[in-house]
mmCIF file of C-alpha atoms in Angstrom:
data_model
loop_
_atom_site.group_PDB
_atom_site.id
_atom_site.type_symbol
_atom_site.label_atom_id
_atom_site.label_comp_id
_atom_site.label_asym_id
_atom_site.label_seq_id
_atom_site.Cartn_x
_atom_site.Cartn_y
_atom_site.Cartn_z
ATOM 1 C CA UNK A 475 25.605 -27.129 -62.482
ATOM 2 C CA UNK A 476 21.896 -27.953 -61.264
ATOM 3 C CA UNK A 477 23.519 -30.377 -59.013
ATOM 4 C CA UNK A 478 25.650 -27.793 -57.413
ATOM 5 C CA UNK A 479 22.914 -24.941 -57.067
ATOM 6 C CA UNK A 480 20.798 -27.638 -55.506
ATOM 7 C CA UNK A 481 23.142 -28.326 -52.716
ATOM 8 C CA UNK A 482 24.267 -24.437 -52.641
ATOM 9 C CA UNK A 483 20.141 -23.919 -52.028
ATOM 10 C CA UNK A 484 19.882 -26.835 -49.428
ATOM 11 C CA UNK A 485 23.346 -25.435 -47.596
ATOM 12 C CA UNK A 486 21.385 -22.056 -47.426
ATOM 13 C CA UNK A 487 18.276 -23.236 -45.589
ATOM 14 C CA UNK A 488 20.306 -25.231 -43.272
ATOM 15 C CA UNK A 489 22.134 -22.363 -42.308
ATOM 16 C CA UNK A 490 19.397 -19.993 -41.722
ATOM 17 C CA UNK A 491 17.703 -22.595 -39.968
ATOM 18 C CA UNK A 492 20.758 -22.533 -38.024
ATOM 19 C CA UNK A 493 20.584 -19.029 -37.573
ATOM 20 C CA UNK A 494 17.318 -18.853 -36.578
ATOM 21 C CA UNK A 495 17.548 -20.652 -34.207
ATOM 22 C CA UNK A 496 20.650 -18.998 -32.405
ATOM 23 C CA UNK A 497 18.722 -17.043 -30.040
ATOM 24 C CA UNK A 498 17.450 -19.399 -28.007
ATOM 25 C CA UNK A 499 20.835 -21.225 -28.106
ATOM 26 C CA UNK A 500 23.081 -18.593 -27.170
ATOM 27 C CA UNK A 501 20.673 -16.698 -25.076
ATOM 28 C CA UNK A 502 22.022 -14.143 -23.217
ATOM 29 C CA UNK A 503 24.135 -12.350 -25.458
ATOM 30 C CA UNK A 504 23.782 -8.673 -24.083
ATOM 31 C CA UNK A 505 22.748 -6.803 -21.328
ATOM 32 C CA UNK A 506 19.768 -7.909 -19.373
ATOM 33 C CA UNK A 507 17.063 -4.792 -18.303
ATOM 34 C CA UNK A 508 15.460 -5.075 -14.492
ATOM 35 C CA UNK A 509 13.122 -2.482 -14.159
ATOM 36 C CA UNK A 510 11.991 -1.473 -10.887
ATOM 37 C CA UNK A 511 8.716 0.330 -10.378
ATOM 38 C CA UNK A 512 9.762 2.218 -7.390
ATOM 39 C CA UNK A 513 12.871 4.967 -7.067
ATOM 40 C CA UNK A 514 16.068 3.954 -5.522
ATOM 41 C CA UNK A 515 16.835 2.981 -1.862
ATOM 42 C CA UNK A 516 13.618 1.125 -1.544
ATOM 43 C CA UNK A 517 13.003 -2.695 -0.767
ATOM 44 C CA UNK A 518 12.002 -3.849 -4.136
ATOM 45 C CA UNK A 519 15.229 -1.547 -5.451
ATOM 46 C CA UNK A 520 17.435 -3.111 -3.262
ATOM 47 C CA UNK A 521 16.060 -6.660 -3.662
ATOM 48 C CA UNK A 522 16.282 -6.543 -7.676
ATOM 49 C CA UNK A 523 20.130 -4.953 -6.924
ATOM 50 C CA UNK A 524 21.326 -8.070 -5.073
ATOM 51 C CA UNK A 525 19.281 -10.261 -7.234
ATOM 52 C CA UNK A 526 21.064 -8.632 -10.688
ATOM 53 C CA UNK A 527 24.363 -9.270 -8.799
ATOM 54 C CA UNK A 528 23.415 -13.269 -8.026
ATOM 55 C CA UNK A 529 21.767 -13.683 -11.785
ATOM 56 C CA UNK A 530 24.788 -12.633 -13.789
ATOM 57 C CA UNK A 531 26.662 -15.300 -12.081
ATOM 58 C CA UNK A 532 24.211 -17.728 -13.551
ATOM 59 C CA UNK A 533 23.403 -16.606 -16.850
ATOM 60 C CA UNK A 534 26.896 -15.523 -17.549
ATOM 61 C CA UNK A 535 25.179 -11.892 -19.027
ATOM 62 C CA UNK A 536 25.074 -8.224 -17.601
ATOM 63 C CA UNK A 537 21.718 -7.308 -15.367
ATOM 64 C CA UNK A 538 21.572 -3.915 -15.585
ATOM 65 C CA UNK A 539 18.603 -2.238 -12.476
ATOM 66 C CA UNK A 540 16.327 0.371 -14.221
ATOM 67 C CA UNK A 541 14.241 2.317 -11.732
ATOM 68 C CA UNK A 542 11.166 3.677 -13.669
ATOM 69 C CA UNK A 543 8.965 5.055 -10.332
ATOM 70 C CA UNK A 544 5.937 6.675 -10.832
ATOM 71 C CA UNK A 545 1.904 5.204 -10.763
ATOM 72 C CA UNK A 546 2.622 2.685 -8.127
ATOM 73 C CA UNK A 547 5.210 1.032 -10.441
ATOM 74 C CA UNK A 548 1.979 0.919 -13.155
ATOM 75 C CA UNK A 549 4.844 2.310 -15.809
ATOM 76 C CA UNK A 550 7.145 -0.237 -15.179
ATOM 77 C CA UNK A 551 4.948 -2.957 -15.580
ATOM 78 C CA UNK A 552 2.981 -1.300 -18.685
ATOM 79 C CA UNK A 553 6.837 -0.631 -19.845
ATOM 80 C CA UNK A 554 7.429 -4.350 -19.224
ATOM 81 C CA UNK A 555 4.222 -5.672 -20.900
ATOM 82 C CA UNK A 556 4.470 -4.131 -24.394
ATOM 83 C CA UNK A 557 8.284 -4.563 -24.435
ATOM 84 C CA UNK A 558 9.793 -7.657 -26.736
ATOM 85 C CA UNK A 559 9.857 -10.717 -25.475
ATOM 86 C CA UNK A 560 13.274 -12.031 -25.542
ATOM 87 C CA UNK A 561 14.334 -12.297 -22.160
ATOM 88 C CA UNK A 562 16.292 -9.188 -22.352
ATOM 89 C CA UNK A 563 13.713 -6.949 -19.905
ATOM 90 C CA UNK A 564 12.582 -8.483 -16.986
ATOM 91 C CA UNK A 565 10.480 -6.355 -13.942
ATOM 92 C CA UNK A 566 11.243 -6.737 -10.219
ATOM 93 C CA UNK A 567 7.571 -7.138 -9.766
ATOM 94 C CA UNK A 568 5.290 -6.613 -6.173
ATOM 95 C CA UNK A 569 2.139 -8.148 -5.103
ATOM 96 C CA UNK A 570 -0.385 -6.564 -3.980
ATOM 97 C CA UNK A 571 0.635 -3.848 -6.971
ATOM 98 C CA UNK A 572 0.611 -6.433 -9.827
ATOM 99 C CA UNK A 573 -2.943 -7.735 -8.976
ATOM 100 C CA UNK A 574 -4.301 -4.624 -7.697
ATOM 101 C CA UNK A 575 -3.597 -2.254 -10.308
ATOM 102 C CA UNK A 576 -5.785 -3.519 -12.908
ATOM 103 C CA UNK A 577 -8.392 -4.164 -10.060
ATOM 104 C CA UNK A 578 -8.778 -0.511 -9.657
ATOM 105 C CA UNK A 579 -7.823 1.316 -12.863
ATOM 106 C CA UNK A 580 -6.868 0.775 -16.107
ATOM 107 C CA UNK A 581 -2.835 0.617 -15.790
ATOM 108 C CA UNK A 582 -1.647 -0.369 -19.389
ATOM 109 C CA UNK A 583 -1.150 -3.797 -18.431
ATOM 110 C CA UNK A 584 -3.178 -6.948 -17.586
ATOM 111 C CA UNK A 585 -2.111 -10.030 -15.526
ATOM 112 C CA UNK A 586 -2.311 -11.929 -18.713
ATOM 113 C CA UNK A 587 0.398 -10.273 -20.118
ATOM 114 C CA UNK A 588 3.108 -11.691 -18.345
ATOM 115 C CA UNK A 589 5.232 -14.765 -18.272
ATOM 116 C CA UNK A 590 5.664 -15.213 -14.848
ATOM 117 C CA UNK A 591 9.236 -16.776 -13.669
ATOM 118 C CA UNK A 592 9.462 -16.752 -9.685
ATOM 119 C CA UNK A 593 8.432 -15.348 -6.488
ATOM 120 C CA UNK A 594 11.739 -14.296 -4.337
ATOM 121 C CA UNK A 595 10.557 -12.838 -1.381
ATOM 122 C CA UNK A 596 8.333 -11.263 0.881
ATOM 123 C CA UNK A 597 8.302 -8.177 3.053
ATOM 124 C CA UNK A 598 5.825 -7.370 5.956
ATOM 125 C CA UNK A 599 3.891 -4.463 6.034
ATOM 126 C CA UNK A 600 4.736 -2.069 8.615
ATOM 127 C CA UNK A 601 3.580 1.085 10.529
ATOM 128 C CA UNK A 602 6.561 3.209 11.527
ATOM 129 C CA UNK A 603 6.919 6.914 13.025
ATOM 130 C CA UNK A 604 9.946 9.188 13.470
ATOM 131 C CA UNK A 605 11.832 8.255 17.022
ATOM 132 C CA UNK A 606 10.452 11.613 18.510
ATOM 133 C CA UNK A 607 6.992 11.110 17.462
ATOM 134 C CA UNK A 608 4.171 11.605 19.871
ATOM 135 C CA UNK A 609 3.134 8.170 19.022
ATOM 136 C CA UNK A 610 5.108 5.817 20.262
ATOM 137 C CA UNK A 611 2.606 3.001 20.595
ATOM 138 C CA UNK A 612 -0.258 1.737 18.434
ATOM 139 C CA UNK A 613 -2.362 2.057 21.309
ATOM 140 C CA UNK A 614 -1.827 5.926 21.408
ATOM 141 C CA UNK A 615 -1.998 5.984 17.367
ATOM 142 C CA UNK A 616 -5.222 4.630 17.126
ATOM 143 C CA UNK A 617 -6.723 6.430 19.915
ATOM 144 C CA UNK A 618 -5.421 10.040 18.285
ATOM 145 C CA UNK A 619 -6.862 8.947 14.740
ATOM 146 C CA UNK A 620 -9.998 8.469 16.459
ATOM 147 C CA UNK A 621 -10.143 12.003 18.183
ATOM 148 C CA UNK A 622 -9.638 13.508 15.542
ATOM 149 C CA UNK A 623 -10.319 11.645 11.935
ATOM 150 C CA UNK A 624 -8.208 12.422 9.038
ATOM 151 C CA UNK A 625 -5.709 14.859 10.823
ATOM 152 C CA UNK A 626 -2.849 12.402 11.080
ATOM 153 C CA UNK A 627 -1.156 12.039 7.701
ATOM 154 C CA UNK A 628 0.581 8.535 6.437
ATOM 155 C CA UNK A 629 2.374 7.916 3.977
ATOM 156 C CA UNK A 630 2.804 5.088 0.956
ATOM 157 C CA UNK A 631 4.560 4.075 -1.596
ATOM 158 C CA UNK A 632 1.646 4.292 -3.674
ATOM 159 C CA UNK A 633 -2.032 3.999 -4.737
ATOM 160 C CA UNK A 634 -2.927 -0.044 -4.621
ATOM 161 C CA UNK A 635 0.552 -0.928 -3.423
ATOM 162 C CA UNK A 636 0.664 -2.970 -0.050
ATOM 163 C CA UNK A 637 1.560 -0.304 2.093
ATOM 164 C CA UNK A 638 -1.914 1.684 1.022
ATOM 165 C CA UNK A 639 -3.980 -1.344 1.308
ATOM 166 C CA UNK A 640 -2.705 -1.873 4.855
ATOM 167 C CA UNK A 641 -4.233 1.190 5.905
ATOM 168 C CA UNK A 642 -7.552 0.017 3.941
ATOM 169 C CA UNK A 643 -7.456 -2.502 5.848
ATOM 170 C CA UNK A 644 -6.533 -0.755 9.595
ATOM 171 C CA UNK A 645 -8.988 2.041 8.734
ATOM 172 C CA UNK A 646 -11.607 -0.761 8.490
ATOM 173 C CA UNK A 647 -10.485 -2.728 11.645
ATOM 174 C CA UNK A 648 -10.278 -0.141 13.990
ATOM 175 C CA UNK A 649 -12.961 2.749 13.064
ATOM 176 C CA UNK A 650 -10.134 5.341 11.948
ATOM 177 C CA UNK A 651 -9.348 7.626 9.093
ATOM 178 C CA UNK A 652 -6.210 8.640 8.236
ATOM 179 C CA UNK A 653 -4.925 11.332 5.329
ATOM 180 C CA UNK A 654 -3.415 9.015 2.793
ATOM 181 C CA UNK A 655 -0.084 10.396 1.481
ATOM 182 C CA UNK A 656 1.446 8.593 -1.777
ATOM 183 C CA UNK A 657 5.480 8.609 -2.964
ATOM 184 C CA UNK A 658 7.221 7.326 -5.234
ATOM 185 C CA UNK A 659 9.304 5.395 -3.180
ATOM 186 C CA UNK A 660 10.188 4.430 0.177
ATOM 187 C CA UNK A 661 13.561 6.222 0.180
ATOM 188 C CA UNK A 662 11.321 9.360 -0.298
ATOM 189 C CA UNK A 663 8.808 8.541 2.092
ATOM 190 C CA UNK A 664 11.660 7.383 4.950
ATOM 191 C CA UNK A 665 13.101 10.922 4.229
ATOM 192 C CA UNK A 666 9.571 12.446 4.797
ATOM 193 C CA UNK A 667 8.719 10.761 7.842
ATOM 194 C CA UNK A 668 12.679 11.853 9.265
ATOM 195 C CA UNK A 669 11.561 15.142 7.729
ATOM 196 C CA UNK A 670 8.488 15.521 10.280
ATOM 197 C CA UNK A 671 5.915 16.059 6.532
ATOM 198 C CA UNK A 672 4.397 12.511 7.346
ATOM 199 C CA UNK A 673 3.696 11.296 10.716
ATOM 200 C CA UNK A 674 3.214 7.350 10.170
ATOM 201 C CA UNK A 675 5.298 5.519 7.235
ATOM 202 C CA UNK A 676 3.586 2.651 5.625
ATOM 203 C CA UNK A 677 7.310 1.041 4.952
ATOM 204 C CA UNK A 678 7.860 -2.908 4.410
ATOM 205 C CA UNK A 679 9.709 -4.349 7.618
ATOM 206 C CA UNK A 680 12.594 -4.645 5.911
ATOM 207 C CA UNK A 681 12.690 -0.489 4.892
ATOM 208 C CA UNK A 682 12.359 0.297 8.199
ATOM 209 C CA UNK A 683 14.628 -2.185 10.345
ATOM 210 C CA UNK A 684 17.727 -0.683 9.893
ATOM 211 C CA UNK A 685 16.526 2.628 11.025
ATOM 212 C CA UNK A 686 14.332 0.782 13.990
ATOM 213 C CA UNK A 687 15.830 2.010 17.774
ATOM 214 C CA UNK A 688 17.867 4.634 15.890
ATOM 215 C CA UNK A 689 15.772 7.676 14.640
ATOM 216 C CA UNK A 690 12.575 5.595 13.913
ATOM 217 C CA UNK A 691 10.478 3.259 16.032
ATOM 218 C CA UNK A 692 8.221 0.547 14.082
ATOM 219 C CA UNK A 693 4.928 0.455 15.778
ATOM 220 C CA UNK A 694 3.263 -2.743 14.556
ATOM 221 C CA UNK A 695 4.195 -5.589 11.488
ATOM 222 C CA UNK A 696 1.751 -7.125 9.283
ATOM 223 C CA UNK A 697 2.838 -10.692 9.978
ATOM 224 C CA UNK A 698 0.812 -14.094 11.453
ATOM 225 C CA UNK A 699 3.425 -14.026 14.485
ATOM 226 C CA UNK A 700 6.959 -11.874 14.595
ATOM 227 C CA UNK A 701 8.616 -12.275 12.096
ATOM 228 C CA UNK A 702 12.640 -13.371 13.046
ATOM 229 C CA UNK A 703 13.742 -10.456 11.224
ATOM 230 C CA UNK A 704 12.098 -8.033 13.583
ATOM 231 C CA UNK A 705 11.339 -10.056 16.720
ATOM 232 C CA UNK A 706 11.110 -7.099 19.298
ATOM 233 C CA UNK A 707 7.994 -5.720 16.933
ATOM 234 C CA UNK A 708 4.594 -6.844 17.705
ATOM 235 C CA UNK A 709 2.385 -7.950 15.370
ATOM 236 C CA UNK A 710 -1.013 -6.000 14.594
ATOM 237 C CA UNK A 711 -2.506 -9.214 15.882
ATOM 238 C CA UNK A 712 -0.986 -8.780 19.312
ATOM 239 C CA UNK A 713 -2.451 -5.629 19.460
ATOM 240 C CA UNK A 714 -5.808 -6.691 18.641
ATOM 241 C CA UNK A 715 -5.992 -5.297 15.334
ATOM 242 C CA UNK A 716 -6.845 -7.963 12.499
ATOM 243 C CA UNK A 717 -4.186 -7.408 9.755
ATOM 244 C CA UNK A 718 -1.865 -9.269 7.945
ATOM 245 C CA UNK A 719 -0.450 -7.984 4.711
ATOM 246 C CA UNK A 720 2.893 -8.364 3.056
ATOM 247 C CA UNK A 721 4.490 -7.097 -0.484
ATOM 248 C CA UNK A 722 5.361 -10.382 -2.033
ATOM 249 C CA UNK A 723 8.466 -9.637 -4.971
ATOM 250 C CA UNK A 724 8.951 -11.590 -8.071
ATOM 251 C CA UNK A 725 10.254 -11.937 -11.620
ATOM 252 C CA UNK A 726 8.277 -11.252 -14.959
ATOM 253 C CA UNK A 727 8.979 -11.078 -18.498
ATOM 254 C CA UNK A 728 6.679 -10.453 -21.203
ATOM 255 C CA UNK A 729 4.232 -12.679 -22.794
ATOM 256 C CA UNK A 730 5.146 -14.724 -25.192
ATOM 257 C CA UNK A 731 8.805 -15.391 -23.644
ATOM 258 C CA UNK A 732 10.577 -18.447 -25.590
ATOM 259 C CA UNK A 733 10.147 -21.772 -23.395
ATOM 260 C CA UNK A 734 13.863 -22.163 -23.741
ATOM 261 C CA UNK A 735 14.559 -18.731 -22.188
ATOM 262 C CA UNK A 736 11.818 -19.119 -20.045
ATOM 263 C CA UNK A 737 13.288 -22.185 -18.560
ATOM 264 C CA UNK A 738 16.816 -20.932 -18.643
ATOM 265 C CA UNK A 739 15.532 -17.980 -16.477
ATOM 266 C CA UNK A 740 13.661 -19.954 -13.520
ATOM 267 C CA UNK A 741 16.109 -22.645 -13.424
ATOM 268 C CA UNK A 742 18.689 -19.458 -12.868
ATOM 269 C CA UNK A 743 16.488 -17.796 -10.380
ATOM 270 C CA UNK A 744 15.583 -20.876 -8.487
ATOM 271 C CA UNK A 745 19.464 -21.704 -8.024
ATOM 272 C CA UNK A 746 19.748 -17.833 -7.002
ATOM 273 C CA UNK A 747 17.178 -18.235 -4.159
ATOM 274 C CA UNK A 748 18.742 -21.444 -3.130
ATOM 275 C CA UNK A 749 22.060 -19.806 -2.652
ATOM 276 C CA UNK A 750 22.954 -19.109 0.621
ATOM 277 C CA UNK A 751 25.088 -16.099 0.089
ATOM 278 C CA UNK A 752 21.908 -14.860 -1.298
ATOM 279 C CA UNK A 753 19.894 -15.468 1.319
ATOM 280 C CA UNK A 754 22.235 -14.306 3.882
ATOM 281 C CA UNK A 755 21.651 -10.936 1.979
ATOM 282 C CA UNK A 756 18.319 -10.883 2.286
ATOM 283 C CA UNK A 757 18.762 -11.712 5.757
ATOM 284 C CA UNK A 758 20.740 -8.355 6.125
ATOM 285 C CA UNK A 759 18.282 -6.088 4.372
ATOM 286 C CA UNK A 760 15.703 -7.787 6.859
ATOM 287 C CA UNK A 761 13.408 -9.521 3.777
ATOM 288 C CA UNK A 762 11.862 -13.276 4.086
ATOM 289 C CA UNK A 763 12.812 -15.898 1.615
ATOM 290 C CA UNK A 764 9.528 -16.815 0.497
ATOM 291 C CA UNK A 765 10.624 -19.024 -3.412
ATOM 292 C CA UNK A 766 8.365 -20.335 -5.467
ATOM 293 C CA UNK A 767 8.582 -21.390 -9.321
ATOM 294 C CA UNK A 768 6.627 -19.416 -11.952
ATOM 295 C CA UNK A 769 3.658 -21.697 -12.195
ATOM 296 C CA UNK A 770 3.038 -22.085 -8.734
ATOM 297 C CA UNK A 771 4.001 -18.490 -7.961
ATOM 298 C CA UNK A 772 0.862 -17.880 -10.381
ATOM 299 C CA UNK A 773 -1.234 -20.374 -9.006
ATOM 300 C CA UNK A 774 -1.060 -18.359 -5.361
ATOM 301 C CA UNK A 775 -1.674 -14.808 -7.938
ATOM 302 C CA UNK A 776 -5.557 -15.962 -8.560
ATOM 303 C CA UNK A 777 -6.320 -16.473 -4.950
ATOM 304 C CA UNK A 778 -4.320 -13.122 -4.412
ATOM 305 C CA UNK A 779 -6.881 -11.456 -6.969
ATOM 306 C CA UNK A 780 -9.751 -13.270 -5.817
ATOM 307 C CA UNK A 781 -8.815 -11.954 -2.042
ATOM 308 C CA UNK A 782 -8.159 -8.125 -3.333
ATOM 309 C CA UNK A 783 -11.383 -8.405 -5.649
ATOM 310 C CA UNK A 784 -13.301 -9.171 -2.271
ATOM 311 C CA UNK A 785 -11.573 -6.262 -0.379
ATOM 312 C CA UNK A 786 -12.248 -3.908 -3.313
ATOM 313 C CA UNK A 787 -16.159 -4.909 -2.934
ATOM 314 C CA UNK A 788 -16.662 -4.513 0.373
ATOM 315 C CA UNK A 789 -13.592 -1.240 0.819
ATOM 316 C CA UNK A 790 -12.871 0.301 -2.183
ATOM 317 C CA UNK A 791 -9.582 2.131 -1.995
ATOM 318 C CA UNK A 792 -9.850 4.382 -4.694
ATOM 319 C CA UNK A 793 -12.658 7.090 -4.753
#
């Protein structure tokens, strides 16, 4: 009878042991949560969309988009940070915001408290106007913001997000001021600039090219040389203004993510960016394949903070 229990006992462990261990085995076994930190109709939105399409393919599990705007996409990522980390909430993620954010306030979340998976892709920073605008060349921008400072309004995504620390950045190289207008996303913003409430949009190439000769006109992209996505738009460069500036968009889970699901998850996302229906999607929304694997991805993140850490010195973009 002592014999029996013993092996009854043993048969036990084993098969909690067993159990324990299922997770990580059978990992995914419900839906997956994207969160995006921006509203709908967006870049980043539309870039996780495709993405959740792609990854269910891979991981053989439901990726289910969450838009949770507001804060330049602060509550997504503080959402993100404190949630469990199982692999079963993930954040469509963009630089400059995840680096910048802590940099200039105290957002809920640090970069430490991420596992970071993989960069995707990156998007251009942009100047746009409405077709009719009076502006319908940098030249003629730059001169009116000089004339008269602060009376021509522009509008971001956000506090600390790319498209705001553009216009740092222009303000600085060209002796301007311009009145800084956040939203919560660029489908918002688009619809203001349309709307004639915002006279220059600070929307990612990619927002903006599929409105570009129709009833908006991009004035200038962030990019080293033209990008091929938007080859008929000169650079800033060209137009002898110094700025290059991009929003970079990438994976993250919590910290603390298994290593099995972490590896599960960038060996899914790294056959997703090598697939070339998936690029040819990108290609469409007008957004640069720009992959890299989690550590490397974080790697490039510290010389991304030490670069904003130096901008924040010398132009603060928060009073």
């Amino acid at each position: 009878m002592f014999f029996s229990r013993k092996i009854v006992a043993r048969a036990a462990l084993s098969i909690a042991g067993l159990c324990a261990a299922v997770p990580a085995w059978a990992w995914p076994d419900r839906p997956i949560e994207l969160v995006v930190g921006f509203a709908p109709g967006g870049g980043t939105d539309l870039t996780a969309r495709a993405l959740a399409v792609f990854l269910e393919k891979e991981l053989g599990a439901t990726v289910v988009v969450q838009n949770k705007p507001g804060a330049s996409s602060a509550i997504a990522l503080a959402y993100v940070a404190r949630a469990k980390p199982d692999g079963y909430t993930l954040a469509m993620t963009n630089m400059p915001g995840l680096v910048s954010l802590p940099i200039e306030r105290k957002p809920g979340f640090g970069g430490d408290d991420f596992t970071y998976l993989a960069n995707l892709v990156r998007d251009p920073s942009a100047f746009s106007v409405a077709s009719d605008s009076p502006y319908q060349t940098l030249d003629a921008l730059i001169a009116a913001a000089r004339e008269k400072p602060g009376s021509i309004s522009y509008g971001s995504t956000g506090v600390g997000t790319d498209d705001h620390l553009a216009l740092v950045l222009f303000q600085a190289a060209t002796g301007t001021r311009l009145n800084h207008v956040p939203y919560n996303g660029a489908g918002p913003l688009r619809s203001a600039v349309l709307g004639g409430h915002t006279v220059i949009g600070g929307l990612n190439l990619g927002e903006v090219m599929p409105y570009h000769g129709k009833n908006m006109r991009v004035l200038a992209q962030a990019s080293e040389k033209r990008s091929a996505l938007g080859p008929d738009v000169p650079t800033f460069k060209e137009q002898g203004v110094d700025l290059v500036f991009a929003s970079e968009r990438g994976i993250v889970a919590p910290k603390g993510l298994p290593a099995e699901v972490s590896e599960k998850l960038r060996k899914a996302l790294g056959k997703v960016a090598a697939d070339p229906a998936f690029q040819a999607q990108m290609k469409q929304q007008f957004t640069e394949m720009d992959y890299l694997d989690g550590p490397q991805w974080q790697e490039r993140l510290k010389g991304d903070d030490a670069r904003l850490r130096q901008i924040w010195a010398q132009t603060p973009w928060v009073e």
